[in-house]
Short mmCIF file of C-alpha atoms in Angstrom, two decimals:
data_model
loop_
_atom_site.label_atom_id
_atom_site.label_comp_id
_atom_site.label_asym_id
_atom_site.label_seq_id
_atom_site.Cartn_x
_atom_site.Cartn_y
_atom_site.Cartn_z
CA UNK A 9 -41.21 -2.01 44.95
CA UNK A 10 -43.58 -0.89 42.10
CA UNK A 11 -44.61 2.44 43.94
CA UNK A 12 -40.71 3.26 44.39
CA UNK A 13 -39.97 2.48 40.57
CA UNK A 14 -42.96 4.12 39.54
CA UNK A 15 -41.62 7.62 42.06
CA UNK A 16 -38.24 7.35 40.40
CA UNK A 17 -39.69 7.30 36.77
CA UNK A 18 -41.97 10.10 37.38
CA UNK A 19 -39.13 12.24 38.52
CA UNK A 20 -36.96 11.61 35.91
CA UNK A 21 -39.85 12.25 33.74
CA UNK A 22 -40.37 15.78 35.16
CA UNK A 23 -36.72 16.60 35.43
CA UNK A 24 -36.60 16.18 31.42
CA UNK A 25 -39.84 17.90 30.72
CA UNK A 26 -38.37 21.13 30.14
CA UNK A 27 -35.35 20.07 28.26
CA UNK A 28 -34.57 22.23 25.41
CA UNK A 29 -34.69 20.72 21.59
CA UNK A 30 -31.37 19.70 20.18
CA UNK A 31 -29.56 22.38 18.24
CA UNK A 32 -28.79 21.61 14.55
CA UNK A 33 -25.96 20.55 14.14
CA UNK A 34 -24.04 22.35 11.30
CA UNK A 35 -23.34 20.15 8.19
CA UNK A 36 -21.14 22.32 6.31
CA UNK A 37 -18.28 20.44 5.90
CA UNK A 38 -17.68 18.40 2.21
CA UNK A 39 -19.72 15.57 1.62
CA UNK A 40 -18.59 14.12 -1.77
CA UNK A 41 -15.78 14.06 -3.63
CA UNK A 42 -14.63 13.31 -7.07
CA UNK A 43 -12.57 10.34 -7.82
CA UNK A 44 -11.04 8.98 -11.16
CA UNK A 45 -12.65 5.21 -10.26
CA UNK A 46 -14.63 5.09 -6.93
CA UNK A 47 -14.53 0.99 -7.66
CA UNK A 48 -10.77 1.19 -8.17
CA UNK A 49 -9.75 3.18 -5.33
CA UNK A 50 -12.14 1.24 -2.64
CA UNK A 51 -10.23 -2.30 -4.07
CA UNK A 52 -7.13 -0.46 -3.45
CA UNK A 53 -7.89 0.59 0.06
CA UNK A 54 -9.24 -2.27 1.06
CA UNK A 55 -6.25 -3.99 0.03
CA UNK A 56 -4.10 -1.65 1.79
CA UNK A 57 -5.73 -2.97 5.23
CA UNK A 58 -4.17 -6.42 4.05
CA UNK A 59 -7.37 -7.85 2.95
CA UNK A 60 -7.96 -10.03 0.02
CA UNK A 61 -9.53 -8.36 -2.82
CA UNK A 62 -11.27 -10.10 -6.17
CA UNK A 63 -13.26 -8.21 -8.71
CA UNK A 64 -15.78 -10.35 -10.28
CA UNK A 65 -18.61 -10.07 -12.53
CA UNK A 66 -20.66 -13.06 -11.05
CA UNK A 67 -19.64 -14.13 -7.04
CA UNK A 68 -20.52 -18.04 -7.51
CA UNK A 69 -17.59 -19.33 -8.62
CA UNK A 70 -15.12 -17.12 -6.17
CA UNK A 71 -17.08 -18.59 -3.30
CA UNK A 72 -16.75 -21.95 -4.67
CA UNK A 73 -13.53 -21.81 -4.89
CA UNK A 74 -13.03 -20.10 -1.96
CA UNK A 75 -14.90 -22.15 0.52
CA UNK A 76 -15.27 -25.74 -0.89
CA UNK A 77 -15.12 -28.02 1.78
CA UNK A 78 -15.45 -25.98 4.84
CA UNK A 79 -17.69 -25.40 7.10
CA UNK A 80 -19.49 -21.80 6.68
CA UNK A 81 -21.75 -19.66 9.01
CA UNK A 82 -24.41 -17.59 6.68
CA UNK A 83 -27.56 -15.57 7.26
CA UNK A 84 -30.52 -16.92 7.11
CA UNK A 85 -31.45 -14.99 3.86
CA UNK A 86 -28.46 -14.97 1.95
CA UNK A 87 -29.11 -15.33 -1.67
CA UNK A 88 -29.43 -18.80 -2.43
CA UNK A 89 -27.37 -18.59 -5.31
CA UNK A 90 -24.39 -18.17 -2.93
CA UNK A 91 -25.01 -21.71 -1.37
CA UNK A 92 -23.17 -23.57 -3.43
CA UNK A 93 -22.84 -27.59 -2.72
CA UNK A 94 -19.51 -28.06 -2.00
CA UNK A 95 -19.74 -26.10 1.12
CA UNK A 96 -21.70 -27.25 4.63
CA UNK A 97 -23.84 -24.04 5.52
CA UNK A 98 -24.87 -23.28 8.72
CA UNK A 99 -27.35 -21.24 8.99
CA UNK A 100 -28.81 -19.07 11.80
CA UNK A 101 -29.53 -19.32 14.31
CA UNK A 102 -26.49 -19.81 15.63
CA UNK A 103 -24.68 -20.26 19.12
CA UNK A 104 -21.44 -18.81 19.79
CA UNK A 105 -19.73 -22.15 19.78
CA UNK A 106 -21.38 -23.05 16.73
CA UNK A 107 -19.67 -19.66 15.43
CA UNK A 108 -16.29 -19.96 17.16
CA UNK A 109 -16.12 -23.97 15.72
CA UNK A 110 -16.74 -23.34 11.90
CA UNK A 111 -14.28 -22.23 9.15
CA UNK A 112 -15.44 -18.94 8.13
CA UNK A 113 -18.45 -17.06 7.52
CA UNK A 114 -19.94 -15.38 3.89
CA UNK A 115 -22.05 -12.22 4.40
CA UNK A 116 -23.01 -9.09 1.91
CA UNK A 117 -22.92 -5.62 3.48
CA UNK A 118 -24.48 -2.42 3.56
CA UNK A 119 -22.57 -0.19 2.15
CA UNK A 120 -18.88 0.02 1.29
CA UNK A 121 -16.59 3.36 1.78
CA UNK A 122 -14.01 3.95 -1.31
CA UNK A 123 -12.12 6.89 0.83
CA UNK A 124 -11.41 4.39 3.54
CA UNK A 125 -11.58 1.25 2.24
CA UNK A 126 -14.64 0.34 4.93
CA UNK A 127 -16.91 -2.39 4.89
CA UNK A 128 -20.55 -1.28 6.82
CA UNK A 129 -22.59 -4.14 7.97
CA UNK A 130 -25.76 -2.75 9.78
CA UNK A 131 -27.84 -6.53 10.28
CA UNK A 132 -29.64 -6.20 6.44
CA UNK A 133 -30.28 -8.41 3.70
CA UNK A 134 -27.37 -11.53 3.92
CA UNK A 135 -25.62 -9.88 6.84
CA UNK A 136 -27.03 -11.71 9.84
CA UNK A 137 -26.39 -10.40 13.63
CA UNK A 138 -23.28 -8.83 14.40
CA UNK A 139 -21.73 -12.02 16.46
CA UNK A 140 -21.81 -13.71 12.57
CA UNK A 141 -19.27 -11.76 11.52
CA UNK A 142 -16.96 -11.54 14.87
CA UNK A 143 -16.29 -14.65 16.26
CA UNK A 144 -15.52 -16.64 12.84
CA UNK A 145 -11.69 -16.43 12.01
CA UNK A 146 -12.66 -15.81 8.80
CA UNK A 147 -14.80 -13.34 6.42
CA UNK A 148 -15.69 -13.66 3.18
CA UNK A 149 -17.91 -10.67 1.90
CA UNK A 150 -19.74 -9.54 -1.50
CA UNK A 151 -19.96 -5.86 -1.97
CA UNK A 152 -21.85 -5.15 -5.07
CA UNK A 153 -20.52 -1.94 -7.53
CA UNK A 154 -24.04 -0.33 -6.31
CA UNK A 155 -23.35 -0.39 -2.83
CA UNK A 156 -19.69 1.36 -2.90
CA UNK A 157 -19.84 5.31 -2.23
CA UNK A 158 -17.05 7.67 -2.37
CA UNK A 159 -17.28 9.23 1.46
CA UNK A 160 -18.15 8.38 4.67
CA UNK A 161 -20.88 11.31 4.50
CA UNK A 162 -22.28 9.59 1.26
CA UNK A 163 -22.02 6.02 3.40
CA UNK A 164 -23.89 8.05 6.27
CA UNK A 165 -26.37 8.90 4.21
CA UNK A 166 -27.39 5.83 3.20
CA UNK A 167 -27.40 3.98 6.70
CA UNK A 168 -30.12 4.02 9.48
CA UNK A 169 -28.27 5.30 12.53
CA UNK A 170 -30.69 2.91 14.71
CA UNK A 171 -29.84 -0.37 13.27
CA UNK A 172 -26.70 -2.39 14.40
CA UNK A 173 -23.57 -0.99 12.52
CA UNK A 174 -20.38 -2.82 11.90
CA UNK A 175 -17.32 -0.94 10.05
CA UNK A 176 -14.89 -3.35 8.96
CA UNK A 177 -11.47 -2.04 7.91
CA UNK A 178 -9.34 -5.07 6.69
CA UNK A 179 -8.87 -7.68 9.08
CA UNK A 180 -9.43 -7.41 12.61
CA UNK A 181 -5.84 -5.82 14.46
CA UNK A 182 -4.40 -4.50 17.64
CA UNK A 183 -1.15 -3.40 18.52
CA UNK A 184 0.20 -3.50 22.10
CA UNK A 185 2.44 -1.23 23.54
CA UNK A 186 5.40 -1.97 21.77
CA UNK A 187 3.45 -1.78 18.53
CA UNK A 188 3.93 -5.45 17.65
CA UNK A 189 1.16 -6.14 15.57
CA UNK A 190 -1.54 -8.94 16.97
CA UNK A 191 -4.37 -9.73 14.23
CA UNK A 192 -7.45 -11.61 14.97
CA UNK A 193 -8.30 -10.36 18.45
CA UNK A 194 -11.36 -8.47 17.96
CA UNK A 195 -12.46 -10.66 14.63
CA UNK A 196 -11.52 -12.39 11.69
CA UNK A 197 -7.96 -12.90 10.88
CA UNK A 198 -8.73 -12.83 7.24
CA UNK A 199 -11.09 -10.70 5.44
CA UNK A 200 -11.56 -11.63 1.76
CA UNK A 201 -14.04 -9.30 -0.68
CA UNK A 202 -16.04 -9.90 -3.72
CA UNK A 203 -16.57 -6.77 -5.62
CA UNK A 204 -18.70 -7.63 -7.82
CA UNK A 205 -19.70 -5.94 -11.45
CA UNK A 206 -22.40 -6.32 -13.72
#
């Protein structure tokens, strides 16, 4: 069994010796653009996907309000200033029931996209695994001012194409083939942000 996988391996090894390098691939197009208020138009985008929008200067006392009383999956290093005691935490790890059973779950992100109104998640600092942010019904996230760009090129930029990446745009939605509208398929129902301003 070895000596067969080992045969197979060393053939597909030879067969991509002589591969050729990849070409470049032409980056030409516009990467930035200006904008009157890149905070202002993301909130407005974001909105537009019938999410909930706050701008804040601290997050505490949204989430407080927000979540008091529930039950709420977090990552494992979420800033502990987000824990507030009014809510039950769970905490990774996590099973899927665990997940599918609680109210909602609080994350940060990555990086958010003004043009589109996108939310990147890519497994960082108070994200947690992807499954955190799919199976609860509902998402509460904190984008900071620093972490909105303009573009998807500028959100590119700033992402490591090997790690896990989520792109939220509002709450999850389908449509079927009559186009009636289904929401909460693929992920939460409700997706609430925290942009929050020094």
């Amino acid at each position: 069994m070895g000596d067969s996988r080992d045969v197979i391996l060393a053939r597909i090894r030879g067969a991509l010796g002589d591969r050729p390098d990849p070409r470049p691939v032409p980056r030409e197009y516009q990467r930035t653009r200006d904008f009157p208020s890149v905070l202002d138009l993301f909130a407005e985008r974001v909105a537009d996907y019938r999410a909930i929008v706050h701008r804040v200067t601290d997050p505490v006392e949204l989430i407080r309000s927000a979540l008091a009383g529930k039950r709420v999956a977090v990552a494992s290093d979420a800033p502990p200033e987000w824990l507030v005691p009014e809510v039950t935490w769970l905490r990774e790890p996590l099973t899927n029931a665990d997940l599918d059973a609680c109210d909602g779950v609080l994350t940060g992100c990555a990086v958010g996209i003004a043009e589109t109104g996108t939310i990147v998640l890519d497994g960082g600092v108070a994200q947690g695994r992807r499954a955190l942010t799919l199976l609860p019904d509902y998402h509460l996230c904190v984008v900071r001012a620093d972490q909105v760009v303009g573009t998807v090129p500028e959100a590119l930029a700033r992402l490591e194409p090997t790690r896990p990446l989520t792109f939220v745009s509002g709450p999850s939605a389908t449509s079927d083939i009559e186009m009636d509208r289904v929401e909460g398929v693929h992920g939460p129902r409700t997706l609430e942000v925290l942009i929050v301003s020094q």
